[in-house]
Amino acid sequence: MTAISKTLPTIKFLKEPTSREWVELAIANLDTILLDHSHCERKAAGVALNLMFRYPSNTKLVRELTAIAREELEHFEQVNQILESRGIQLGPLSSPPYAAGLKARIRRNEPERLLDSLLVAGLIEARSHERLGLLANNCSDRELAKFYRALMASEARHYGIYWVLATTYFERAIVTERLEELAVVESELLAVVHREPRIHS
Amino acid sequence: MTAISKTLPTIKFLKEPTSREWVELAIANLDTILLDHSHCERKAAGVALNLMFRYPSNTKLVRELTAIAREELEHFEQVNQILESRGIQLGPLSSPPYAAGLKARIRRNEPERLLDSLLVAGLIEARSHERLGLLANNCSDRELAKFYRALMASEARHYGIYWVLATTYFERAIVTERLEELAVVESELLAVVHREPRIHS
């Protein structure tokens, strides 16, 4: 393992950077992290697709999220190829409380539901971007480090797109205020590292 | 409208060919058919993704359905571009009883649920293949005819893949027998053309 002590990146949107404890847990369990990463890419495609289902009249949203869903599926395929080349069997994996905890904060009525859904999806992408960067910087496996670095740019683009969509359908002040609230929740959910190694432990 | 009387193609899997009545309804309502087609592509991607969620350990299924989901999203994008170029606004559209009718026949217990899910998805692809072919042959709009023809090959591949997956996880005799039963249901669901123009009216 290379220096965990490298400066942790600060990602716009995120209230608190990821702890060293998570990095150590993840680096010590890269096979499980890879398998969880596969699930994350498929889930991210599912989130984009569900939003397209729910808001079929929002042309810009549909267009942008189609592109995101396609890209997530491409990454899903790439992770699965790495899993296969390493002899790691695909299979189910329990989810950490992170996504469910965020989802519980999505308000049930429209238009708040749309705003919150976009911001939660954006926050998850932002955290994925940060953590893939940490994996890239701290992982001594060159193939994986290269792979994680290659994915970082897309994750960054994705959270940018969710932000832009939020400001397309809502006033900027409203978006900023709600993002602040949800970002606090997001960081709180990660304040205590979940005992099982996951991308969002 | 060009000759509806052209020989209707016979597609393996389908018990009964599509009626002339459907072709006439569809050709007279191409804008609605296009919008419904957009929904069909997105739903097809959703079906593939849901199966990947439900059977994450079935490596071959996951690999093949990832490719299908990616391709359906590509088609979804293409249909949406045609809609946009024609000034047809994206929006919701009520579903004909077809897919729900088929879904109701999927048995609830495993492993029957997997078998039925694959066969129902395959039957829907087979019917889409047949109907896109009918649209291509009977539509006087050259851009659309070309588009439908281009998509036919993929739809044919897709139903082939669902069939191969079924025979991967189940004995051929069991697959054939159940396919026969479901194919009868599929044709019955289309025996009376649904009053609203849809791909699966």
Coordinates of C-alpha atoms in Angstrom, one line a residue:
Chain A
M1 CA 0.0 0.0 0.0
T2 CA 1.3 3.4 -0.9
A3 CA 1.0 6.5 1.2
I4 CA -2.5 6.9 2.6
S5 CA -1.2 10.1 4.0
K6 CA -1.4 11.8 0.6
T7 CA -3.6 14.8 0.7
L8 CA -7.2 13.7 0.5
P9 CA -9.0 15.5 -2.3
T10 CA -11.7 18.0 -1.5
I11 CA -14.8 17.5 -3.7
K12 CA -17.3 20.2 -4.2
F13 CA -20.7 19.0 -2.7
L14 CA -19.1 16.9 0.0
K15 CA -19.1 18.2 3.6
E16 CA -16.5 15.9 5.0
P17 CA -13.7 14.0 3.3
T18 CA -13.5 10.3 3.6
S19 CA -11.6 9.0 6.6
R20 CA -8.3 7.1 6.5
E21 CA -10.1 4.3 8.3
W22 CA -12.2 3.7 5.2
V23 CA -9.2 3.8 2.9
E24 CA -7.4 1.2 5.0
L25 CA -10.4 -1.1 5.1
A26 CA -10.9 -0.8 1.4
I27 CA -7.3 -1.4 0.4
A28 CA -7.2 -4.4 2.6
N29 CA -10.3 -5.9 0.9
L30 CA -9.9 -5.0 -2.7
D31 CA -11.7 -8.1 -4.0
T32 CA -14.8 -7.3 -2.1
I33 CA -14.5 -3.6 -3.1
L34 CA -14.3 -4.7 -6.7
L35 CA -17.4 -6.8 -6.4
D36 CA -19.3 -4.0 -4.6
H37 CA -18.1 -1.6 -7.3
S38 CA -19.8 -3.8 -9.9
H39 CA -23.1 -3.6 -7.9
C40 CA -22.7 0.2 -7.6
E41 CA -22.4 0.7 -11.4
R42 CA -25.5 -1.4 -12.0
K43 CA -27.4 0.4 -9.3
A44 CA -26.3 3.8 -10.7
A45 CA -27.7 2.7 -14.1
G46 CA -30.9 1.7 -12.3
V47 CA -31.2 5.0 -10.6
A48 CA -30.9 6.9 -13.9
L49 CA -33.4 4.6 -15.6
N50 CA -35.9 4.9 -12.8
L51 CA -35.7 8.7 -13.0
M52 CA -36.3 8.5 -16.7
F53 CA -39.4 6.3 -16.0
R54 CA -40.7 8.8 -13.5
Y55 CA -40.2 12.0 -15.5
P56 CA -40.8 10.9 -19.1
S57 CA -41.8 14.5 -20.2
N58 CA -38.6 16.2 -19.0
T59 CA -36.7 16.0 -22.2
K60 CA -33.4 17.3 -20.9
L61 CA -33.4 15.0 -18.0
V62 CA -34.3 12.0 -20.2
R63 CA -31.5 12.9 -22.6
E64 CA -28.8 13.4 -20.0
L65 CA -29.8 10.4 -17.9
T66 CA -29.8 8.1 -20.9
A67 CA -26.2 9.0 -21.5
I68 CA -25.4 8.4 -17.8
A69 CA -27.2 5.0 -17.8
R70 CA -25.3 3.9 -20.9
E71 CA -22.0 4.9 -19.4
E72 CA -22.7 3.2 -16.1
L73 CA -23.5 0.0 -17.9
E74 CA -20.2 0.3 -19.8
H75 CA -18.4 0.6 -16.5
F76 CA -20.4 -2.3 -15.1
E77 CA -19.1 -4.4 -18.0
Q78 CA -15.5 -3.3 -17.4
V79 CA -15.6 -4.1 -13.7
N80 CA -17.1 -7.4 -14.5
Q81 CA -14.3 -8.2 -16.9
I82 CA -11.8 -7.4 -14.2
L83 CA -13.7 -9.6 -11.8
E84 CA -13.7 -12.4 -14.3
S85 CA -10.0 -12.1 -15.1
R86 CA -9.3 -12.4 -11.4
G87 CA -11.5 -15.4 -10.9
I88 CA -13.9 -13.5 -8.6
Q89 CA -17.4 -14.9 -8.9
L90 CA -20.2 -12.5 -9.5
G91 CA -22.8 -12.7 -6.6
P92 CA -25.0 -10.7 -4.2
L93 CA -23.5 -8.5 -1.5
S94 CA -25.3 -6.8 1.3
S95 CA -25.6 -3.1 1.0
P96 CA -24.2 -0.7 3.6
P97 CA -26.8 1.7 5.2
Y98 CA -25.6 4.6 3.1
A99 CA -27.9 4.7 0.0
A100 CA -31.0 3.7 2.0
G101 CA -30.2 6.4 4.5
L102 CA -30.0 9.0 1.8
K103 CA -33.1 7.7 0.0
A104 CA -35.1 8.0 3.2
R105 CA -34.5 11.8 3.1
I106 CA -36.1 12.2 -0.4
R107 CA -39.3 14.0 0.2
R108 CA -42.4 12.2 -1.1
N109 CA -44.3 15.0 -2.8
E110 CA -43.5 16.7 -6.1
P111 CA -41.7 18.8 -7.1
E112 CA -39.5 18.2 -4.0
R113 CA -39.2 14.6 -4.8
L114 CA -37.5 15.4 -8.2
L115 CA -35.2 17.9 -6.6
D116 CA -34.1 15.6 -3.8
S117 CA -33.7 12.6 -6.1
L118 CA -31.4 14.6 -8.4
L119 CA -29.3 15.9 -5.4
V120 CA -29.1 12.5 -3.7
A121 CA -27.9 10.9 -7.0
G122 CA -25.4 13.7 -7.4
L123 CA -24.0 13.3 -3.9
I124 CA -23.6 9.6 -4.4
E125 CA -21.7 10.3 -7.6
A126 CA -19.5 12.9 -5.9
R127 CA -18.6 10.5 -3.1
S128 CA -17.9 7.7 -5.7
H129 CA -15.6 10.1 -7.5
E130 CA -13.7 11.0 -4.3
R131 CA -13.4 7.3 -3.2
L132 CA -12.3 6.0 -6.6
G133 CA -9.7 8.7 -6.5
L134 CA -8.5 7.5 -3.1
L135 CA -8.4 3.9 -4.3
A136 CA -6.4 5.0 -7.4
N137 CA -3.9 6.9 -5.2
N138 CA -3.5 4.3 -2.5
C139 CA -3.7 1.0 -4.3
S140 CA -0.5 -0.8 -5.1
D141 CA -2.2 -2.9 -7.8
R142 CA -1.3 -1.0 -11.0
E143 CA -4.1 -2.4 -13.2
L144 CA -6.7 -1.4 -10.6
A145 CA -5.2 2.0 -9.9
K146 CA -5.3 2.8 -13.6
F147 CA -8.8 1.6 -13.9
Y148 CA -10.0 3.7 -11.0
R149 CA -8.3 6.8 -12.3
A150 CA -9.9 6.3 -15.7
L151 CA -13.4 6.1 -14.1
M152 CA -12.9 9.2 -11.9
A153 CA -13.5 11.7 -14.8
S154 CA -16.9 10.2 -15.6
E155 CA -18.1 10.2 -12.0
A156 CA -17.1 13.8 -11.8
R157 CA -19.1 14.6 -15.0
H158 CA -22.1 12.7 -13.6
Y159 CA -22.4 14.7 -10.4
G160 CA -22.0 17.8 -12.5
I161 CA -24.9 16.7 -14.7
Y162 CA -27.2 16.0 -11.7
W163 CA -26.4 19.4 -10.4
V164 CA -27.1 21.0 -13.8
L165 CA -30.4 19.1 -14.0
A166 CA -31.4 20.3 -10.5
T167 CA -30.7 23.9 -11.6
T168 CA -32.7 23.3 -14.8
Y169 CA -35.9 22.5 -13.0
F170 CA -35.4 24.6 -9.8
E171 CA -34.1 28.0 -8.8
R172 CA -30.5 28.0 -7.9
A173 CA -31.0 29.3 -4.3
I174 CA -33.4 26.5 -3.6
V175 CA -31.0 23.9 -5.0
T176 CA -28.1 25.3 -3.0
E177 CA -30.0 25.3 0.2
R178 CA -31.3 21.8 -0.1
L179 CA -27.9 20.5 -1.3
E180 CA -26.4 21.9 1.9
E181 CA -28.9 20.0 4.0
L182 CA -28.5 16.7 2.1
A183 CA -24.7 17.0 2.0
V184 CA -24.7 17.2 5.8
V185 CA -26.8 14.0 6.0
E186 CA -24.5 12.3 3.4
S187 CA -21.4 13.0 5.5
E188 CA -23.1 11.9 8.7
L189 CA -24.0 8.6 7.2
L190 CA -20.3 8.0 6.6
A191 CA -19.0 9.4 9.9
V192 CA -18.8 5.9 11.4
V193 CA -17.3 3.5 8.9
H194 CA -19.6 0.5 8.2
R195 CA -17.8 -2.7 9.3
E196 CA -18.0 -4.4 6.0
P197 CA -15.8 -3.1 3.1
R198 CA -17.9 -1.4 0.5
I199 CA -17.5 1.6 -1.8
H200 CA -19.9 3.5 0.5
S201 CA -19.0 2.0 3.9
Chain B
M1 CA -49.3 3.7 -47.5
T2 CA -47.6 0.9 -49.5
A3 CA -49.0 -2.6 -49.8
I4 CA -50.1 -4.0 -46.5
S5 CA -50.8 -7.1 -48.5
K6 CA -47.1 -7.9 -48.6
T7 CA -46.5 -11.3 -47.1
L8 CA -46.4 -11.1 -43.3
P9 CA -43.2 -12.5 -42.0
T10 CA -43.4 -15.6 -39.8
I11 CA -41.3 -15.3 -36.7
K12 CA -40.1 -18.4 -34.8
F13 CA -41.7 -18.3 -31.3
L14 CA -44.9 -16.5 -32.4
K15 CA -48.1 -18.5 -32.7
E16 CA -50.0 -16.0 -34.8
P17 CA -48.9 -13.3 -37.2
T18 CA -49.9 -9.7 -36.5
S19 CA -53.3 -8.8 -38.1
R20 CA -53.7 -6.3 -40.9
E21 CA -55.9 -4.3 -38.6
W22 CA -52.9 -3.5 -36.3
V23 CA -50.8 -2.5 -39.3
E24 CA -53.5 -0.1 -40.5
L25 CA -54.0 1.4 -37.1
A26 CA -50.2 1.8 -36.6
I27 CA -49.5 3.3 -40.1
A28 CA -52.4 5.8 -39.5
N29 CA -50.8 6.9 -36.2
L30 CA -47.1 6.9 -36.8
D31 CA -46.4 9.8 -34.3
T32 CA -48.0 7.9 -31.5
I33 CA -46.3 4.7 -32.5
L34 CA -43.0 6.5 -32.4
L35 CA -43.6 7.9 -29.0
D36 CA -44.7 4.4 -27.8
H37 CA -41.6 2.9 -29.4
S38 CA -39.5 5.2 -27.3
H39 CA -41.2 3.9 -24.1
C40 CA -40.8 0.3 -25.4
E41 CA -37.0 0.7 -25.7
R42 CA -36.7 2.2 -22.3
K43 CA -38.9 -0.5 -20.8
A44 CA -36.8 -3.2 -22.5
A45 CA -33.7 -1.8 -21.0
G46 CA -35.5 -1.8 -17.6
V47 CA -36.5 -5.5 -18.0
A48 CA -32.9 -6.5 -18.7
L49 CA -31.6 -4.4 -15.8
N50 CA -34.2 -5.9 -13.4
L51 CA -33.2 -9.4 -14.4
M52 CA -29.5 -8.5 -13.7
F53 CA -30.6 -7.2 -10.3
R54 CA -32.5 -10.4 -9.5
Y55 CA -29.9 -12.9 -10.6
P56 CA -26.5 -11.2 -9.9
S57 CA -24.7 -14.6 -9.6
N58 CA -25.7 -15.8 -13.1
T59 CA -22.6 -14.6 -14.9
K60 CA -23.7 -15.4 -18.4
L61 CA -27.1 -13.8 -17.9
V62 CA -25.5 -10.7 -16.5
R63 CA -23.1 -10.4 -19.4
E64 CA -25.7 -10.9 -22.1
L65 CA -28.3 -8.7 -20.5
T66 CA -25.8 -5.9 -20.0
A67 CA -25.2 -5.9 -23.7
I68 CA -28.9 -5.9 -24.4
A69 CA -29.6 -3.1 -21.9
R70 CA -26.9 -1.0 -23.5
E71 CA -28.3 -1.6 -27.0
E72 CA -31.9 -0.8 -25.9
L73 CA -30.7 2.5 -24.5
E74 CA -28.9 3.3 -27.7
H75 CA -32.1 2.7 -29.6
F76 CA -34.0 4.7 -27.0
E77 CA -31.7 7.6 -27.8
Q78 CA -32.2 7.2 -31.5
V79 CA -36.0 7.1 -31.3
N80 CA -35.9 10.2 -29.1
Q81 CA -33.7 12.0 -31.7
I82 CA -36.3 11.2 -34.3
L83 CA -39.1 12.5 -32.0
E84 CA -37.2 15.7 -31.4
S85 CA -36.5 16.3 -35.1
R86 CA -40.2 15.9 -35.8
G87 CA -41.2 18.2 -32.9
I88 CA -43.0 15.4 -31.0
Q89 CA -42.8 16.1 -27.3
L90 CA -41.7 13.3 -25.0
G91 CA -44.3 12.4 -22.5
P92 CA -46.2 9.6 -20.8
L93 CA -48.5 7.2 -22.7
S94 CA -50.9 4.6 -21.3
S95 CA -49.7 1.0 -21.8
P96 CA -51.8 -1.5 -23.7
P97 CA -52.8 -4.6 -21.6
Y98 CA -50.1 -6.8 -23.5
A99 CA -47.1 -6.7 -21.2
A100 CA -49.1 -6.8 -18.0
G101 CA -51.0 -9.7 -19.4
L102 CA -47.8 -11.6 -20.1
K103 CA -46.2 -10.6 -16.8
A104 CA -49.2 -12.0 -15.0
R105 CA -48.3 -15.5 -16.3
I106 CA -44.8 -15.4 -14.8
R107 CA -44.8 -18.0 -12.0
R108 CA -43.8 -16.6 -8.7
N109 CA -41.5 -19.3 -7.4
E110 CA -37.9 -20.0 -8.5
P111 CA -36.6 -21.5 -10.7
E112 CA -39.9 -21.2 -12.7
R113 CA -39.8 -17.4 -12.3
L114 CA -36.5 -17.2 -14.1
L115 CA -37.6 -19.4 -16.9
D116 CA -40.8 -17.5 -17.5
S117 CA -39.2 -14.1 -17.2
L118 CA -36.7 -15.0 -19.9
L119 CA -39.3 -16.5 -22.2
V120 CA -41.7 -13.6 -21.8
A121 CA -38.9 -11.1 -22.5
G122 CA -38.0 -13.2 -25.6
L123 CA -41.6 -13.3 -26.8
I124 CA -41.9 -9.5 -26.5
E125 CA -38.7 -9.1 -28.5
A126 CA -39.9 -11.5 -31.1
R127 CA -43.2 -9.6 -31.5
S128 CA -41.3 -6.3 -31.6
H129 CA -39.1 -7.7 -34.3
E130 CA -42.1 -8.8 -36.4
R131 CA -43.9 -5.5 -35.9
L132 CA -40.9 -3.3 -36.7
G133 CA -40.6 -5.3 -39.9
L134 CA -44.2 -4.7 -40.7
L135 CA -43.8 -1.0 -40.1
A136 CA -40.7 -0.9 -42.3
N137 CA -42.5 -2.7 -45.1
N138 CA -45.7 -0.6 -44.9
C139 CA -44.6 2.8 -44.0
S140 CA -44.2 5.4 -46.8
D141 CA -42.0 7.6 -44.7
R142 CA -38.5 6.6 -45.9
E143 CA -36.6 7.8 -42.9
L144 CA -38.8 5.8 -40.6
A145 CA -38.8 2.7 -42.8
K146 CA -35.0 2.7 -42.9
F147 CA -34.9 3.2 -39.1
Y148 CA -37.3 0.3 -38.4
R149 CA -35.3 -1.9 -40.8
A150 CA -32.1 -1.1 -39.0
L151 CA -33.5 -2.0 -35.6
M152 CA -35.0 -5.3 -36.7
A153 CA -31.7 -7.2 -36.7
S154 CA -31.1 -6.3 -33.1
E155 CA -34.5 -7.3 -31.9
A156 CA -34.0 -10.7 -33.6
R157 CA -30.7 -11.1 -31.9
H158 CA -32.3 -10.2 -28.6
Y159 CA -35.0 -12.8 -28.7
G160 CA -32.3 -15.3 -29.7
I161 CA -30.3 -14.3 -26.6
Y162 CA -33.3 -14.8 -24.3
W163 CA -33.9 -18.2 -25.8
V164 CA -30.2 -19.2 -25.4
L165 CA -30.2 -18.0 -21.8
A166 CA -33.3 -20.1 -21.1
T167 CA -31.6 -23.2 -22.5
T168 CA -28.5 -22.3 -20.5
Y169 CA -30.3 -22.6 -17.2
F170 CA -33.1 -25.1 -18.1
E171 CA -33.4 -28.3 -20.0
R172 CA -34.4 -27.8 -23.6
A173 CA -37.6 -29.9 -23.4
I174 CA -38.8 -27.9 -20.4
V175 CA -38.0 -24.6 -22.2
T176 CA -39.8 -25.7 -25.4
E177 CA -42.9 -26.8 -23.5
R178 CA -43.2 -23.6 -21.5
L179 CA -42.5 -21.5 -24.5
E180 CA -45.4 -23.2 -26.4
E181 CA -47.7 -22.3 -23.5
L182 CA -46.6 -18.7 -23.2
A183 CA -46.6 -18.2 -27.0
V184 CA -50.3 -19.1 -27.1
V185 CA -51.0 -16.6 -24.3
E186 CA -48.9 -14.0 -26.2
S187 CA -50.9 -14.4 -29.4
E188 CA -54.2 -14.4 -27.5
L189 CA -53.4 -11.1 -25.9
L190 CA -53.1 -9.6 -29.4
A191 CA -56.1 -11.4 -30.9
V192 CA -58.3 -8.3 -30.4
V193 CA -56.4 -5.2 -31.4
H194 CA -56.3 -2.7 -28.5
R195 CA -58.1 0.5 -29.5
E196 CA -55.1 2.8 -28.9
P197 CA -52.2 2.7 -31.4
R198 CA -49.2 1.1 -29.7
I199 CA -46.4 -1.2 -30.7
H200 CA -48.1 -4.0 -28.8
S201 CA -51.7 -3.0 -29.3

